[in-house]
Structures are given as structure tokens and as C-alpha cells.
Amino acid sequence: MPISAIIFGGRRAKTAPLVYQSRDWNHGVFVGSIMGSEKTAAAEGQVGETRRDPMAMIPFCGYHMADYWQHWLDMGNIIPNQPKIFNVNWFRTDENGNFIWPGFGENLRVLEWILKRCFDEADAKETEIGYLPKAEDINLAGLDLDVETLEGLLSVDRDLWKAEVEGIRDFYQQFGDKLPKELAKELADLEARLNA
Amino acid sequence: MELTKNKAVLEWIDQQIKLTTPDQVVWIDGTEEQLESLREEACATGEIYKLNQEKLPGCYLHRSDPSDVARVEGRTFICCEKQEDAGPTNNWMAPADMHAMLDEICGGAMKGRTMYVIPYSMGPVGSPFAKYGIELTDSIYVVLNMAIMTRVGKAILDQLADSPDFIKGLHCKADLDPEKRYIVQFPEENAIVSVNSGYGGNVLQGKKCFALRIASNLGRQEDWLAEHMLILGIQNPQGEVRYVTGAFPSACGKTNLAMLIPPEGYQKDGWKCWCVGDDIAWLRVGEDGRLWAVNPEKGFFGVAPGTNLNSNPNALYTTQKGTIFTNVALNLDDDTVWWEKLDKNPPKNALDWKGNPWSPETA
């Protein structure tokens, strides 16, 4: 099957927005490399420790993970007609630790925007972390969720993301100088945008 | 009884027979007849239990050893020649040392048992994307599961013909000793060995061992990607069909997304979704310059707890026939199965996953 979009996901109470799109292939590989899930269920606004699982391949990558990322980057150079790369997070919570987004079948509303982006049928707004949808571009018809709540799900908290940069840097340490320079650059660029 | 004249296949199997000394060797030809006779044999020994065939046609129950209920990441190894090629996220041991250790564990391990030779394909047989393997196992449960999860049988050997390009897999249940349990991939040898387990991703070598760990190496060499991803087909009201792939760590909704059912309003508008794969995608550059995905598996391997009509109706319906249930409760009143959160109706008279009497009061 021809692929229009590659979607990376995780489980983050506060950090990652409902959905965002990478700027280009290399940035997309970066987004895949930082995928994470919080170890403990968030409660009362606390954020659990993040377990990183790049491309969900930690238990399954049959060779050096940094070399694997380099292979992903190299693949970008040989796919003339690339799929777009996105990150989703169904699991943001409110101050009581409840999930805000209903998930399940309603996730199709997010996939709808993703596919529109793949075919140049929808706009996006540029943020420090990548392209986010405008709230009005996610179809809420038939859903008991208001636009303000959706805007919350699409928000990017600079302070949380600065902490995220530290977490990513920590995680990347174990790969030493095998870490592809493109990923080091993406991290540095992200940090620069957050501090601008 | 051999189903091929392929020298590489026969020599390798011969070596494994000399090592493990099975009483007999049975080649899996892929016929329903042979599979049915194996099901009967496994029922007779108690390896599997035939469920209520009216409510759950073709379904069986199996209980694994209580110490053997999950993949064991701490005992899974990537044994390439150089440690630096395995990287900080993999367990490594020098291949020579690992082979020595495994040979000792496997030596004579099939004495008194039957060795089943399972030729199998990841991907449709004959597809340019397909890769072939042979798994040698002493477990009928593994044979039956592989027949669900992959394409098995003589057709694979016919396709392979004289080629030495197949993934060599040895699985010995041995004593199911957790202290000697190892799941090992040798990427430079295209070989897999799993020992002292009888469970899931440890021993159904097509899935994680081959389609991800070995295949990611093949992908690097051959310019494609073997990924831990679902593949979902989506048709919009205009009739346009698109596909997406997604990678999610466990407990992040991957299976539910793979089997997504559009909300009512979307269904009325004409949206359709279908699952092409829920676990693994092999991605290649097509002639049209796009990235094309194949699900190399044939069946589904799901996690029961939490699966119900609300969370994932598609998954639940799929389990109503031709399914092997592992480590779930057995409803003794009607020989059906139950698990946590299946519904609000736990069986009053049941056996738990270890085979002990269970009822909601004693739970």
C-alpha cells in the first residue's frame, strides 16, 4: 500500500500536543527518535517519568540504534515522493488527571487533518516544535468538546518543552558520537527556537 | 518425508537434528488436514483444549508455564560479531560464546520429542517483498500459532527452490527453565535461536525475531525499512483511498488505531477504515517513487485484557473463530473464555489462567 503519512505516537500528560507535523524528513526522524511514554499515570497535574522508545523499536531494533537513525535519514534521500511525518498524543490530561481527548473512533478527526496536510488541503500554523493545526481545522461536529478545549490540546508550553530538550539530550547521551549529526542539529534548532 | 531437495536447507536441518536428537521429524506441509491432526494430538496430550465449537468455532485454549508469559527483553540478544554494532539498547554476547552456550542447552533437548519443520513466509508467498524462513520447533502450539500468524507449508519451499536465502530458526522448549531462557538473533548468520520458552514473541520467530530484529538488518543492507508499525486504510466520502502507518509504544492505543471504527457521523458521510496490519510494516520505495508498505504477517496476535465491545469491537469479533487463546480464564459452564474487562459478567464457575478454580467471589 502506498503510504501518505507516517505517524509516531506516545503517551504524554502535558507536553506533546494532540497532533503536529514535522518540517521535513530529517525533522520527522528526530520526532520519531524522541517518542516517549510516561511511566506512571499522571495524577493531579504531575508528570510521570518519560520512558523513551524511538520509533517504538527499542526492544526490536536488530542493530545499533544510532546507525538505525542514520539509515532512516539515508532513506529520506532515496524516496522521491516522501510521506509526511506526524506525531500524535491522545493522552493529554486535565488538572484532575482525566484524559481530555475522547480517543478511539474520534481519532479519525485527527487522521482527517493529517491526510489533508498530505494533499495540501489544509493549513497549519508554525510553532517551535513543528506545524500544528489551527483549531478550526479539526472537525468537532458531533463531538462534545469545545474549541477552547481543543486549543488547549494544541498548545505548546515553552517551559515544558525546554525541560523536554534536557530529557532528550540525556537520552541521546548513550549514543555518544554515533548520534547522527542531523539529529544533534534538530535538537539544537529546537532549543534555539524555544529560547528565541 | 522431506518436502524439498534444497541442499542448504537439508544440511542445516541435519545439523540441528544431530544437535537436538528428536525421536522423529515431521515437515509441516501447510494442509488443513495435517493441522487438524496436530490439533487433535495436542488436545489428547492436554497441550491445548478444544473450546465450545458452536460459540467459538475452531478456537482452542492453551496455558503456558506461569514463569513464561511474556517476551523477555533482558534475555533477548543481538549477537553480531562486534559489540559496538549492537549498540547501547541491545544485549550482546560474542556469537561464538553464545553458540557454545546454546549448543549445550539444545544438546539432546528434543530427545523423546518430535521436531516439526515449519517452512514459512513473511509476506505473501511469491511476492517480491516476501522473505522466507524455516523454524524448527518441538511444540505443536508453536506450529498452530505459526500457521495463523504466517503462511506455512510446502508452497514456501517450492518458492525457495534451491536458494540458500532463508532465515534459519531453532526453537527448543527444553525445560522451560527461566534461568536458561534465551532469545537470540545472529544478524550476520540470518539465524534465530530461542530456548526454554514456549510463549508468544519469544518463540513465534516470524514476528519480532525475524520481521523486526533480523529484517531491520536486511532493510539496512537492501534499502528498505522493517518497522514496528500498524497500517491503516482510510477511504473518505469522495471515495479516495489513502494509507497511513503508525508506530506506538505499548499501551498507547496502537491496536485500537489499527482497527479504528469511524464515529457514527463519519460512517454516515461515507468514511471507511480497515486494518491492513496491527503490528509490523515493511516499507520500500516503489516504482512510482512513493513509500509502499506491506504487512508481512497473516494473522493477529493481540492482548486480551481490556479488549471488549467498547474498546475494540473489531478485535473482539475476530476472536470468535479460529483463535488460540492463551492464559485466559475458562468458563466451565459452557467452555468459553473470559478475561479482565471483557464484560461485566465474569463466569461463576471457571478456571483461572493457571488452571485453578476461580469465581468472582474468590477473585
Coordinates of C-alpha atoms in Angstrom, one line a residue:
Chain A
M1 CA 0.0 0.0 0.0
P2 CA 1.3 3.5 -0.8
I3 CA 1.8 5.4 2.4
S4 CA 0.7 9.0 2.7
A5 CA 1.7 9.6 6.3
I6 CA 3.9 8.1 8.9
I7 CA 2.5 8.7 12.4
F8 CA 4.6 8.5 15.6
G9 CA 2.8 8.4 18.9
G10 CA 3.4 8.3 22.7
R11 CA 1.6 8.9 25.9
R12 CA 2.3 12.3 27.4
A13 CA 0.2 14.1 30.0
K14 CA 1.2 17.6 29.3
T15 CA 3.9 18.0 26.7
A16 CA 3.1 16.8 23.2
P17 CA 0.0 18.3 21.6
L18 CA -2.8 16.3 20.1
V19 CA -1.0 16.3 16.7
Y20 CA 1.8 18.1 15.0
Q21 CA 3.7 17.7 11.7
S22 CA 7.4 17.7 11.2
R23 CA 9.0 20.3 9.0
D24 CA 10.7 17.8 6.7
W25 CA 12.1 14.3 6.6
N26 CA 15.1 14.8 8.9
H27 CA 12.9 16.7 11.4
G28 CA 10.5 13.8 11.2
V29 CA 13.2 11.3 12.0
F30 CA 14.1 13.5 15.0
V31 CA 10.4 13.4 16.1
G32 CA 10.4 9.6 15.8
S33 CA 13.6 9.4 17.8
I34 CA 12.2 11.3 20.8
M35 CA 8.9 9.3 21.2
G36 CA 8.1 8.8 24.8
S37 CA 5.6 7.4 27.2
E38 CA 5.2 8.4 30.8
K39 CA 5.8 5.6 33.2
T40 CA 3.3 6.4 35.8
A41 CA -0.2 7.6 35.2
A42 CA -0.4 11.4 35.6
A43 CA -2.4 12.5 38.6
E44 CA -3.2 16.0 39.8
G45 CA -1.1 17.6 37.2
Q46 CA 2.1 15.7 37.9
V47 CA 4.1 14.4 35.1
G48 CA 5.5 10.9 35.3
E49 CA 9.0 9.9 34.2
T50 CA 9.3 9.5 30.5
R51 CA 10.4 6.3 29.0
R52 CA 11.8 6.9 25.5
D53 CA 11.0 4.4 22.8
P54 CA 12.2 5.7 19.4
M55 CA 10.0 4.5 16.6
A56 CA 8.7 2.0 19.2
M57 CA 11.7 0.0 18.3
I58 CA 13.7 -0.2 21.5
P59 CA 13.1 -3.9 22.0
F60 CA 13.2 -4.7 18.3
C61 CA 16.0 -2.9 16.6
G62 CA 18.4 -5.5 15.3
Y63 CA 21.4 -3.3 15.3
H64 CA 22.9 -0.1 16.8
M65 CA 20.0 2.4 17.3
A66 CA 22.1 5.4 16.2
D67 CA 23.0 3.5 13.0
Y68 CA 19.3 2.8 12.6
W69 CA 18.6 6.5 12.8
Q70 CA 21.2 7.1 10.2
H71 CA 19.5 4.6 7.9
W72 CA 16.2 6.4 8.4
L73 CA 17.9 9.7 7.4
D74 CA 19.6 8.0 4.4
M75 CA 16.2 6.6 3.3
G76 CA 14.9 10.1 3.1
N77 CA 17.4 10.7 0.3
I78 CA 16.1 7.9 -1.8
I79 CA 12.3 8.4 -1.5
P80 CA 11.4 10.8 -4.3
N81 CA 7.8 11.2 -3.1
Q82 CA 8.0 11.1 0.6
P83 CA 5.2 10.5 3.1
K84 CA 4.7 13.3 5.6
I85 CA 5.7 12.6 9.2
F86 CA 3.5 13.4 12.2
N87 CA 3.3 12.9 15.9
V88 CA 0.1 12.3 17.8
N89 CA -0.7 12.2 21.5
W90 CA -4.2 11.0 22.6
F91 CA -3.3 11.1 26.3
R92 CA -3.2 14.7 27.5
T93 CA -4.8 15.1 30.9
D94 CA -6.6 17.8 32.8
E95 CA -5.8 19.0 36.3
N96 CA -7.6 16.0 37.7
G97 CA -5.6 13.5 35.7
N98 CA -8.5 12.7 33.3
F99 CA -8.0 12.3 29.6
I100 CA -9.2 15.4 27.7
W101 CA -9.4 13.8 24.2
P102 CA -12.0 11.0 23.8
G103 CA -9.8 8.9 21.5
F104 CA -10.9 5.6 20.0
G105 CA -13.0 6.3 16.8
E106 CA -12.8 10.1 17.3
N107 CA -9.1 9.8 16.4
L108 CA -10.3 9.7 12.8
R109 CA -10.8 13.5 13.1
V110 CA -7.1 13.9 13.6
L111 CA -6.3 11.5 10.8
E112 CA -8.5 13.6 8.6
W113 CA -6.4 16.7 9.2
I114 CA -3.2 14.6 8.7
L115 CA -4.4 13.4 5.3
K116 CA -5.5 16.9 4.3
R117 CA -2.0 18.1 5.1
C118 CA -0.6 15.3 2.9
F119 CA -2.6 16.6 -0.1
D120 CA -2.2 20.3 0.5
E121 CA -5.9 20.7 1.5
A122 CA -5.3 22.2 4.9
D123 CA -3.4 25.0 6.6
A124 CA -1.1 24.8 9.6
K125 CA 0.5 27.2 11.9
E126 CA 4.2 27.1 12.5
T127 CA 5.4 26.7 16.1
E128 CA 8.7 26.0 17.8
I129 CA 8.1 22.2 17.7
G130 CA 6.6 21.9 14.2
Y131 CA 3.4 22.5 12.3
L132 CA 0.2 22.5 14.3
P133 CA -3.4 22.5 13.1
K134 CA -5.5 25.6 13.6
A135 CA -8.2 24.6 16.0
E136 CA -10.9 25.3 13.4
D137 CA -9.3 22.8 11.0
I138 CA -10.1 19.8 13.3
N139 CA -13.7 18.8 12.7
L140 CA -15.6 18.7 16.0
A141 CA -19.1 18.2 14.6
G142 CA -20.9 15.6 16.7
L143 CA -18.3 15.7 19.4
D144 CA -19.0 17.1 22.9
L145 CA -15.7 19.0 23.0
D146 CA -15.4 22.8 22.6
V147 CA -12.9 24.8 20.6
E148 CA -11.2 26.2 23.7
T149 CA -10.5 22.7 25.0
L150 CA -9.2 21.8 21.6
E151 CA -6.9 24.9 21.6
G152 CA -5.6 23.6 24.9
L153 CA -4.8 20.3 23.4
L154 CA -2.9 22.1 20.6
S155 CA -0.9 24.3 22.9
V156 CA 2.8 24.2 23.2
D157 CA 4.2 25.0 26.7
R158 CA 7.6 26.5 26.2
D159 CA 8.8 25.7 29.7
L160 CA 7.7 22.1 29.5
W161 CA 9.4 21.8 26.1
K162 CA 12.7 23.3 27.4
A163 CA 12.6 20.6 30.0
E164 CA 11.9 18.1 27.2
V165 CA 15.0 19.3 25.4
E166 CA 17.1 18.4 28.5
G167 CA 15.4 15.0 28.7
I168 CA 16.2 14.3 25.0
R169 CA 19.8 15.4 25.5
D170 CA 20.1 13.0 28.4
F171 CA 18.6 10.2 26.3
Y172 CA 20.9 10.9 23.4
Q173 CA 24.0 10.7 25.7
Q174 CA 24.2 6.9 25.5
F175 CA 24.8 7.1 21.7
G176 CA 27.9 9.2 22.1
D177 CA 29.4 10.4 18.9
K178 CA 27.5 7.8 16.9
L179 CA 24.4 10.1 17.2
P180 CA 23.8 11.3 13.6
K181 CA 24.8 15.0 13.3
E182 CA 21.4 15.7 11.7
L183 CA 19.6 14.7 14.9
A184 CA 22.0 16.8 17.0
K185 CA 21.3 19.7 14.8
E186 CA 17.5 19.2 15.1
L187 CA 17.8 19.2 18.8
A188 CA 19.9 22.4 18.8
D189 CA 17.5 24.1 16.4
L190 CA 14.6 23.2 18.7
E191 CA 16.3 24.6 21.7
A192 CA 17.2 27.8 19.8
R193 CA 13.5 28.2 18.7
L194 CA 12.3 27.7 22.3
N195 CA 14.8 30.3 23.6
A196 CA 14.1 32.9 20.9
Chain B
M1 CA 9.4 -37.1 4.3
E2 CA 11.5 -34.1 3.3
L3 CA 9.5 -31.6 1.3
T4 CA 12.5 -30.1 -0.6
K5 CA 15.8 -31.1 -2.2
N6 CA 17.4 -27.7 -1.3
K7 CA 20.9 -28.7 -0.1
A8 CA 21.3 -25.7 2.2
V9 CA 18.0 -26.4 3.9
L10 CA 18.7 -30.1 4.3
E11 CA 22.3 -29.6 5.6
W12 CA 21.2 -27.1 8.2
I13 CA 18.3 -29.2 9.4
D14 CA 20.6 -32.2 9.6
Q15 CA 22.9 -30.3 11.9
Q16 CA 20.0 -29.3 14.1
I17 CA 18.8 -32.9 14.2
K18 CA 22.2 -34.2 15.3
L19 CA 22.3 -31.5 18.0
T20 CA 18.8 -31.9 19.5
T21 CA 18.3 -35.6 18.8
P22 CA 14.5 -35.7 18.3
D23 CA 12.7 -39.1 18.1
Q24 CA 11.1 -38.1 14.8
V25 CA 10.9 -35.2 12.3
V26 CA 7.7 -34.0 10.8
W27 CA 7.6 -31.5 8.0
I28 CA 4.7 -29.1 8.1
D29 CA 3.1 -29.1 4.6
G30 CA 0.5 -26.5 5.3
T31 CA -2.5 -28.6 4.6
E32 CA -5.6 -28.2 6.8
E33 CA -5.6 -32.0 7.2
Q34 CA -2.2 -32.1 8.8
L35 CA -3.0 -29.1 11.0
E36 CA -6.3 -30.7 12.2
S37 CA -4.5 -33.9 13.1
L38 CA -2.0 -31.9 15.1
R39 CA -4.8 -30.1 16.9
E40 CA -6.2 -33.5 17.8
E41 CA -2.9 -34.7 19.0
A42 CA -2.4 -31.6 21.1
C43 CA -5.8 -31.9 22.6
A44 CA -5.1 -35.6 23.5
T45 CA -1.9 -34.6 25.4
G46 CA -3.6 -31.6 27.1
E47 CA -1.3 -29.1 25.3
I48 CA -4.5 -27.3 24.1
Y49 CA -8.1 -27.6 25.0
K50 CA -11.0 -27.5 22.5
L51 CA -13.5 -24.8 23.3
N52 CA -17.2 -24.7 22.7
Q53 CA -17.3 -25.2 18.9
E54 CA -20.7 -23.7 18.5
K55 CA -19.9 -20.4 20.2
L56 CA -16.2 -20.4 19.3
P57 CA -15.7 -22.5 16.2
G58 CA -12.1 -23.5 15.6
C59 CA -11.0 -22.0 18.9
Y60 CA -8.7 -23.5 21.5
L61 CA -7.2 -22.6 24.9
H62 CA -3.6 -23.0 26.0
R63 CA -2.0 -22.3 29.3
S64 CA 1.7 -21.5 29.3
D65 CA 4.1 -22.1 32.2
P66 CA 3.4 -19.4 34.8
S67 CA 7.0 -18.3 34.6
D68 CA 6.7 -17.9 30.8
V69 CA 4.1 -15.3 30.0
A70 CA 5.8 -12.5 28.2
R71 CA 8.7 -11.6 25.9
V72 CA 11.9 -11.4 28.0
E73 CA 13.8 -8.3 26.9
G74 CA 16.5 -8.9 29.4
R75 CA 17.2 -12.3 27.9
T76 CA 16.9 -11.3 24.2
F77 CA 20.3 -10.8 22.4
I78 CA 21.6 -9.4 19.2
C79 CA 24.8 -11.4 18.6
C80 CA 26.6 -9.6 15.8
E81 CA 30.4 -10.1 15.6
K82 CA 31.3 -6.7 17.0
Q83 CA 29.7 -5.5 20.2
E84 CA 29.7 -1.9 19.0
D85 CA 27.3 -2.8 16.2
A86 CA 24.7 -3.9 18.8
G87 CA 24.6 -0.6 20.5
P88 CA 23.6 0.5 24.0
T89 CA 20.0 -0.5 23.6
N90 CA 20.7 -4.2 22.9
N91 CA 22.0 -7.1 24.9
W92 CA 25.1 -8.6 23.3
M93 CA 27.3 -11.6 23.6
A94 CA 30.1 -12.7 21.3
P95 CA 28.5 -15.1 18.8
A96 CA 30.9 -17.9 19.5
D97 CA 30.3 -17.8 23.2
M98 CA 26.5 -17.6 22.6
H99 CA 26.6 -20.6 20.2
A100 CA 28.6 -22.6 22.7
M101 CA 26.1 -21.8 25.5
L102 CA 23.0 -22.5 23.3
D103 CA 24.5 -25.8 21.9
E104 CA 24.8 -27.0 25.5
I105 CA 21.2 -26.1 26.3
C106 CA 19.9 -27.6 23.0
G107 CA 22.1 -30.7 23.0
G108 CA 19.7 -33.6 23.2
A109 CA 16.9 -31.2 24.1
M110 CA 14.4 -32.8 21.7
K111 CA 15.0 -36.4 22.9
G112 CA 11.7 -38.1 23.3
R113 CA 10.1 -35.4 21.2
T114 CA 9.1 -34.6 17.7
M115 CA 10.9 -31.9 15.7
Y116 CA 8.5 -30.0 13.5
V117 CA 9.9 -28.3 10.4
I118 CA 7.9 -25.2 9.7
P119 CA 8.7 -23.5 6.3
Y120 CA 7.1 -20.1 6.5
S121 CA 6.8 -16.8 4.6
M122 CA 6.8 -13.3 5.9
G123 CA 4.7 -11.6 3.2
P124 CA 2.5 -13.2 0.5
V125 CA 4.3 -16.2 -1.0
G126 CA 5.9 -15.2 -4.2
S127 CA 5.7 -11.5 -3.6
P128 CA 9.0 -9.6 -4.4
F129 CA 8.7 -8.2 -0.8
A130 CA 8.5 -11.6 0.8
K131 CA 11.2 -13.3 2.9
Y132 CA 11.3 -16.9 3.8
G133 CA 12.3 -18.8 6.9
I134 CA 12.3 -22.2 8.5
E135 CA 11.5 -22.7 12.1
L136 CA 12.4 -26.0 13.8
T137 CA 10.3 -26.5 17.0
D138 CA 9.3 -29.2 19.4
S139 CA 6.0 -27.5 20.1
I140 CA 2.7 -28.2 18.4
Y141 CA 1.4 -25.0 20.0
V142 CA 4.1 -23.1 18.0
V143 CA 3.2 -24.9 14.8
L144 CA -0.5 -24.0 15.2
N145 CA 0.3 -20.4 16.0
M146 CA 2.7 -20.0 13.2
A147 CA 0.1 -21.4 10.8
I148 CA -2.2 -18.5 12.0
M149 CA 0.5 -15.8 12.1
T150 CA 2.4 -16.6 8.9
R151 CA 1.9 -18.5 5.6
V152 CA 3.3 -22.0 6.2
G153 CA 3.9 -25.2 4.2
K154 CA 5.3 -26.7 1.1
A155 CA 4.5 -23.7 -1.1
I156 CA 7.2 -21.8 0.7
L157 CA 9.8 -24.5 -0.1
D158 CA 8.7 -24.6 -3.7
Q159 CA 9.2 -20.8 -3.9
L160 CA 12.6 -21.0 -2.2
A161 CA 13.7 -23.7 -4.6
D162 CA 17.5 -24.1 -4.4
S163 CA 18.2 -20.7 -2.8
P164 CA 20.1 -20.6 0.5
D165 CA 18.4 -17.3 1.3
F166 CA 16.2 -18.3 4.2
I167 CA 16.2 -17.4 7.9
K168 CA 17.3 -20.3 10.0
G169 CA 15.3 -20.7 13.2
L170 CA 15.7 -23.2 16.0
H171 CA 13.3 -23.3 18.9
C172 CA 13.7 -25.8 21.8
K173 CA 11.2 -25.7 24.7
A174 CA 13.8 -27.7 26.7
D175 CA 12.8 -27.5 30.4
L176 CA 11.1 -24.0 30.2
D177 CA 13.8 -23.1 32.7
P178 CA 13.7 -19.3 33.1
E179 CA 17.3 -19.2 34.1
K180 CA 18.3 -20.7 30.8
R181 CA 15.8 -18.8 28.7
Y182 CA 17.4 -17.0 25.7
I183 CA 16.0 -15.4 22.6
V184 CA 19.0 -14.8 20.2
Q185 CA 19.3 -13.2 16.9
F186 CA 22.6 -13.7 14.8
P187 CA 22.1 -11.0 12.1
E188 CA 25.2 -11.9 10.2
E189 CA 24.2 -15.5 10.0
N190 CA 20.5 -14.9 9.3
A191 CA 19.8 -17.1 12.3
I192 CA 17.5 -17.2 15.3
V193 CA 17.6 -19.4 18.3
S194 CA 15.0 -19.4 21.2
V195 CA 15.3 -21.8 24.1
N196 CA 13.4 -22.6 27.3
S197 CA 10.3 -20.7 26.4
G198 CA 7.0 -21.7 24.9
Y199 CA 5.5 -18.3 24.6
G200 CA 4.5 -15.7 22.1
G201 CA 7.0 -13.3 20.7
N202 CA 9.9 -15.4 22.1
V203 CA 9.0 -18.5 20.1
L204 CA 6.8 -17.4 17.1
Q205 CA 10.0 -16.4 15.4
G206 CA 8.4 -14.9 12.4
K207 CA 7.1 -11.9 14.3
K208 CA 9.6 -10.0 16.4
C209 CA 12.7 -12.1 15.9
F210 CA 12.5 -12.2 12.1
A211 CA 10.2 -9.4 10.9
L212 CA 11.8 -6.8 13.1
R213 CA 15.2 -7.7 14.5
I214 CA 16.6 -9.7 11.6
A215 CA 14.6 -7.7 9.0
S216 CA 15.8 -4.3 10.2
N217 CA 19.3 -5.6 9.4
L218 CA 18.2 -6.7 5.9
G219 CA 16.5 -3.4 5.4
R220 CA 19.7 -1.5 6.1
Q221 CA 21.5 -3.7 3.6
E222 CA 18.8 -3.6 0.9
D223 CA 17.5 0.0 1.3
W224 CA 14.1 -0.6 3.0
L225 CA 12.7 -0.3 6.5
A226 CA 11.3 -3.0 8.8
E227 CA 9.2 -1.2 11.3
H228 CA 7.0 -1.8 14.4
M229 CA 4.0 -0.2 12.8
L230 CA 0.3 -0.6 12.0
I231 CA -1.0 0.0 8.5
L232 CA -4.5 1.6 8.3
G233 CA -6.5 2.1 5.1
I234 CA -8.9 5.1 5.1
Q235 CA -11.5 6.0 2.4
N236 CA -13.0 9.4 2.5
P237 CA -16.6 10.4 1.3
Q238 CA -15.1 11.3 -2.1
G239 CA -14.0 7.7 -2.4
E240 CA -10.3 8.5 -2.2
V241 CA -8.3 5.7 -0.6
R242 CA -5.3 6.5 1.4
Y243 CA -3.0 4.6 3.8
V244 CA -1.1 5.6 6.9
T245 CA 1.4 3.8 9.1
G246 CA 2.0 4.4 12.8
A247 CA 4.5 3.4 15.4
F248 CA 3.3 3.4 19.0
P249 CA 5.0 2.0 22.2
S250 CA 2.8 -0.4 24.1
A251 CA -0.2 0.9 26.0
C252 CA -0.5 3.9 23.6
G253 CA -3.5 2.7 21.6
K254 CA -1.8 1.1 18.6
T255 CA -4.2 -1.9 18.1
N256 CA -7.2 0.3 18.6
L257 CA -6.0 2.7 16.0
A258 CA -5.2 -0.1 13.6
M259 CA -8.8 -1.4 14.0
L260 CA -10.4 2.0 14.2
I261 CA -14.2 2.3 13.6
P262 CA -15.3 5.7 12.4
P263 CA -17.7 7.7 14.6
E264 CA -21.3 7.4 13.6
G265 CA -21.4 10.7 11.8
Y266 CA -18.4 9.9 9.8
Q267 CA -19.8 6.5 8.8
K268 CA -22.9 8.2 7.6
D269 CA -20.8 10.5 5.5
G270 CA -19.2 7.6 3.9
W271 CA -15.8 7.3 5.7
K272 CA -14.4 3.7 5.8
C273 CA -11.4 2.4 7.7
W274 CA -9.8 -1.0 7.5
C275 CA -6.8 -2.7 9.2
V276 CA -4.1 -3.9 6.8
G277 CA -1.8 -4.7 9.8
D278 CA -1.7 -4.0 13.5
D279 CA 2.0 -4.7 14.4
I280 CA 4.6 -4.7 11.7
A281 CA 5.2 -2.9 8.4
W282 CA 7.9 -3.4 5.8
L283 CA 8.4 -0.2 3.9
R284 CA 10.0 0.0 0.4
V285 CA 10.4 2.7 -2.3
G286 CA 8.0 1.8 -5.1
E287 CA 8.5 2.4 -8.8
D288 CA 6.3 5.5 -8.5
G289 CA 8.8 7.0 -6.0
R290 CA 6.4 6.6 -3.1
L291 CA 7.0 4.6 0.1
W292 CA 5.0 1.4 -0.1
A293 CA 4.1 -0.7 3.0
V294 CA 3.4 -4.4 3.3
N295 CA 2.2 -6.3 6.3
P296 CA 4.4 -9.4 6.4
E297 CA 2.2 -11.2 8.8
K298 CA -1.0 -13.1 8.0
G299 CA -2.8 -13.2 11.4
F300 CA -3.1 -11.1 14.5
F301 CA -1.5 -11.6 18.0
G302 CA -3.4 -9.5 20.5
V303 CA -3.5 -8.7 24.2
A304 CA -6.8 -9.9 25.7
P305 CA -7.2 -7.9 29.0
G306 CA -9.2 -4.7 28.2
T307 CA -10.5 -5.9 24.9
N308 CA -14.2 -5.6 24.7
L309 CA -17.1 -4.3 22.6
N310 CA -16.4 -0.7 23.7
S311 CA -12.6 -0.6 23.4
N312 CA -12.1 -2.7 20.2
P313 CA -15.2 -4.4 18.7
N314 CA -13.2 -5.4 15.6
A315 CA -10.6 -7.3 17.6
L316 CA -13.3 -9.0 19.7
Y317 CA -15.2 -10.2 16.6
T318 CA -12.1 -11.5 15.1
T319 CA -11.5 -13.8 18.1
Q320 CA -14.8 -15.5 17.8
K321 CA -13.4 -18.1 15.3
G322 CA -10.1 -19.7 14.5
T323 CA -8.4 -18.3 17.6
I324 CA -6.0 -19.8 20.0
F325 CA -6.5 -18.2 23.5
T326 CA -3.5 -18.3 25.8
N327 CA -3.6 -17.7 29.6
V328 CA -7.2 -16.6 29.9
A329 CA -10.0 -17.9 32.1
L330 CA -12.1 -20.9 31.1
N331 CA -15.8 -20.7 31.7
L332 CA -16.5 -24.3 32.9
D333 CA -20.3 -23.9 32.4
D334 CA -20.1 -23.5 28.6
D335 CA -16.4 -24.0 27.6
T336 CA -15.9 -20.4 26.6
V337 CA -13.3 -18.0 27.7
W338 CA -13.2 -14.8 29.7
W339 CA -10.7 -12.1 30.7
E340 CA -10.5 -8.9 32.7
K341 CA -12.8 -6.2 31.4
L342 CA -14.3 -8.4 28.7
D343 CA -17.7 -7.6 30.1
K344 CA -19.4 -7.1 33.4
N345 CA -20.3 -10.8 33.5
P346 CA -17.4 -12.9 34.9
P347 CA -18.0 -16.6 34.8
K348 CA -19.4 -18.0 38.1
N349 CA -17.6 -21.3 37.6
A350 CA -14.2 -21.0 36.0
L351 CA -10.6 -22.0 35.9
D352 CA -8.1 -19.2 36.0
W353 CA -5.1 -18.8 33.7
K354 CA -3.1 -21.3 35.8
G355 CA -5.9 -23.8 35.7
N356 CA -7.1 -23.3 39.3
P357 CA -10.7 -23.0 40.3
W358 CA -11.9 -19.3 40.1
S359 CA -15.1 -17.5 40.7
P360 CA -15.9 -13.8 41.1
E361 CA -16.3 -14.2 44.9
T362 CA -12.9 -15.8 45.4
A363 CA -11.2 -13.4 43.0

